[in-house]
Coordinates of N, CA and C in Angstrom, one line a residue:
G7 N -32.4 -248.1 108.1 CA -33.1 -247.8 107.2 C -32.3 -246.1 106.4
T8 N -32.8 -245.5 105.6 CA -31.7 -244.6 104.8 C -32.7 -243.0 106.3
E9 N -30.7 -242.4 105.7 CA -30.8 -241.3 106.5 C -30.9 -240.0 105.5
K10 N -32.2 -239.5 106.4 CA -33.1 -238.5 105.4 C -31.9 -237.1 105.7
Q11 N -31.8 -235.7 105.3 CA -31.2 -234.2 106.5 C -32.9 -234.3 107.0
S12 N -32.3 -233.3 107.9 CA -33.6 -232.0 108.1 C -34.7 -231.7 107.1
A13 N -35.6 -231.6 106.9 CA -36.2 -231.3 105.9 C -37.0 -229.8 107.0
P14 N -36.8 -228.6 106.2 CA -37.2 -227.6 106.8 C -38.0 -227.4 107.1
Y15 N -38.8 -226.9 108.8 CA -40.2 -226.5 108.7 C -40.8 -225.4 107.8
T16 N -42.2 -225.9 107.7 CA -42.9 -224.8 107.0 C -44.7 -224.5 107.2
Y17 N -44.5 -223.6 107.9 CA -45.9 -222.8 108.4 C -47.0 -222.6 106.8
R18 N -48.0 -223.5 107.3 CA -49.3 -223.4 106.6 C -49.4 -222.9 107.0
L19 N -51.3 -221.0 106.7 CA -51.7 -220.8 107.1 C -53.1 -220.5 106.5
R20 N -53.9 -220.9 107.1 CA -55.5 -220.9 106.4 C -56.2 -219.5 107.6
Y21 N -56.7 -218.3 106.8 CA -56.9 -217.4 107.1 C -58.0 -217.3 106.9
R22 N -59.5 -216.3 106.8 CA -60.3 -215.6 106.6 C -61.2 -214.9 108.0
D23 N -61.8 -213.5 107.3 CA -62.3 -213.0 107.7 C -63.5 -213.0 107.9
V24 N -63.4 -213.2 109.5 CA -65.4 -214.3 109.3 C -66.5 -213.1 110.0
S25 N -65.7 -211.2 109.5 CA -67.0 -210.4 109.8 C -67.4 -210.2 108.2
R26 N -66.5 -210.3 107.6 CA -66.7 -210.5 106.3 C -67.1 -211.4 105.8
Q27 N -67.3 -212.6 106.2 CA -67.4 -214.1 105.4 C -66.8 -214.0 104.0
S28 N -65.7 -213.7 104.0 CA -64.7 -214.2 103.1 C -64.3 -215.7 102.8
D29 N -63.5 -215.7 102.1 CA -63.1 -216.6 101.7 C -61.7 -217.3 102.4
Y30 N -61.8 -217.6 102.2 CA -59.9 -218.7 103.1 C -58.7 -218.3 101.8
K31 N -57.9 -217.0 103.1 CA -56.8 -217.3 101.8 C -55.4 -218.4 102.9
F32 N -54.4 -218.7 101.8 CA -53.5 -219.5 102.6 C -52.3 -218.5 102.7
A33 N -51.4 -219.5 102.8 CA -49.8 -218.7 103.4 C -48.9 -219.7 103.6
S34 N -48.3 -219.6 103.1 CA -46.8 -221.0 103.1 C -46.0 -219.8 103.7
L35 N -45.2 -220.1 105.1 CA -44.2 -219.7 104.9 C -42.9 -219.5 106.2
N36 N -41.7 -219.8 105.8 CA -40.8 -220.6 106.8 C -40.4 -219.3 107.4
L37 N -41.7 -219.8 108.7 CA -41.0 -219.2 110.0 C -41.3 -219.0 111.7
P38 N -40.1 -218.8 112.5 CA -40.7 -219.5 113.3 C -42.3 -218.5 114.2
S39 N -42.4 -217.9 113.8 CA -44.0 -217.4 114.7 C -44.5 -216.5 113.0
I40 N -44.8 -216.2 113.3 CA -46.4 -216.1 111.9 C -47.1 -215.0 111.7
F41 N -47.1 -213.9 111.5 CA -48.0 -212.3 111.5 C -48.8 -212.1 110.4
M42 N -50.1 -212.2 110.6 CA -51.5 -211.3 109.9 C -50.6 -210.3 109.5
V43 N -50.5 -209.5 108.6 CA -50.3 -208.7 108.1 C -50.8 -207.5 107.6
D44 N -52.2 -208.1 107.2 CA -53.0 -207.3 106.9 C -54.6 -207.3 107.6
L45 N -54.5 -207.2 109.3 CA -55.4 -206.9 109.6 C -55.9 -205.4 109.5
E46 N -57.6 -205.6 110.1 CA -58.0 -204.4 109.6 C -58.5 -204.3 111.2
P47 N -59.3 -203.2 111.8 CA -60.0 -202.4 112.9 C -61.4 -203.5 112.6
A48 N -61.5 -204.1 113.5 CA -63.3 -203.9 113.5 C -63.5 -205.4 112.7
S49 N -62.3 -206.0 112.9 CA -62.5 -207.3 111.5 C -61.8 -208.8 112.9
K50 N -62.2 -209.4 112.1 CA -62.1 -210.9 113.3 C -61.6 -212.0 112.4
Y51 N -60.6 -213.0 112.6 CA -60.5 -213.2 112.0 C -60.0 -215.3 112.0
E52 N -60.4 -216.2 110.9 CA -60.9 -217.8 111.8 C -59.2 -217.9 111.2
F53 N -58.9 -218.6 111.6 CA -57.0 -218.8 111.1 C -57.5 -221.1 111.8
S54 N -56.5 -221.4 111.0 CA -55.6 -222.3 111.3 C -54.2 -222.3 110.6
V55 N -53.2 -222.6 111.4 CA -51.6 -223.7 110.8 C -52.0 -225.0 111.3
R56 N -50.7 -224.9 110.1 CA -49.9 -226.7 110.5 C -48.4 -226.2 110.0
V57 N -47.8 -227.5 110.5 CA -46.4 -227.0 110.7 C -45.5 -228.8 109.6
H58 N -45.7 -228.5 108.5 CA -45.0 -228.9 108.0 C -43.2 -229.9 108.1
R59 N -43.2 -230.8 108.0 CA -41.7 -231.1 107.4 C -41.2 -232.6 107.5
G60 N -41.0 -232.5 105.9 CA -41.2 -233.4 105.1 C -42.6 -234.1 104.5
D61 N -42.4 -235.0 105.2 CA -44.3 -235.5 104.8 C -45.2 -235.4 106.1
Q62 N -44.5 -235.0 106.8 CA -45.4 -234.9 108.2 C -45.6 -233.7 108.6
H63 N -46.9 -233.7 109.1 CA -47.8 -232.5 109.3 C -48.5 -233.0 110.3
S64 N -48.4 -232.3 111.9 CA -49.3 -231.4 112.1 C -50.8 -230.3 111.8
T65 N -51.6 -231.4 112.4 CA -53.0 -231.0 112.3 C -52.9 -229.4 113.3
G66 N -54.2 -228.3 112.0 CA -54.3 -227.4 112.3 C -55.4 -227.0 112.9
A67 N -56.0 -227.2 114.1 CA -57.5 -226.4 114.3 C -57.1 -225.1 114.4
P68 N -58.9 -225.0 114.0 CA -59.5 -223.5 113.4 C -59.4 -222.8 115.2
Q69 N -58.9 -221.4 114.9 CA -59.0 -220.6 116.0 C -59.4 -219.5 115.6
L70 N -59.6 -218.6 117.1 CA -60.7 -216.9 116.6 C -59.0 -216.0 116.6
S71 N -58.8 -215.3 116.5 CA -57.8 -213.9 116.2 C -58.4 -212.5 115.8
T72 N -58.6 -211.9 117.6 CA -59.3 -210.4 117.2 C -57.8 -208.8 116.8
P73 N -57.8 -208.4 116.0 CA -57.1 -207.2 115.5 C -55.9 -207.7 116.9
H74 N -56.7 -207.2 118.1 CA -55.2 -206.8 119.0 C -53.8 -208.0 119.4
L75 N -54.3 -209.4 118.7 CA -54.2 -210.7 118.7 C -53.5 -210.7 117.6
N76 N -52.2 -210.0 116.9 CA -52.0 -210.1 115.6 C -50.5 -210.5 115.0
Q77 N -50.5 -211.3 116.2 CA -48.9 -212.4 116.2 C -49.6 -214.0 116.5
L78 N -49.8 -214.6 115.0 CA -50.0 -215.7 115.9 C -48.5 -216.5 116.6
P79 N -49.1 -217.4 117.7 CA -47.7 -218.5 118.1 C -47.2 -219.1 116.9
A80 N -45.9 -220.0 117.4 CA -45.9 -220.6 116.1 C -46.3 -222.5 116.7
P81 N -46.6 -223.0 116.0 CA -47.5 -224.8 116.9 C -46.2 -225.4 117.5
A82 N -46.0 -226.0 117.7 CA -45.3 -227.2 118.0 C -45.0 -228.0 117.1
P83 N -43.0 -228.0 116.5 CA -43.1 -228.5 116.1 C -43.3 -230.6 115.2
V84 N -43.2 -230.4 114.3 CA -43.4 -231.8 114.1 C -42.0 -232.8 114.2
M85 N -42.1 -233.6 115.3 CA -40.9 -234.3 115.2 C -40.4 -235.2 114.6

């Protein structure tokens, strides 16, 4: 078949403040790891991360994060 250039990875982050029952926010980043920059004390965040590469993407399972865990590890890249 036709060969494609290696597409860059894009990490799509969906998160919300559980404490306030806020709406989901979305972020799309071309980074090896994702930082949540607007964490507040006494807040708990629910988030899911998907890795996109071209037309492929990984599934992002929702997880909970507390403020002292403000760096989310990047999920495994899509092969």
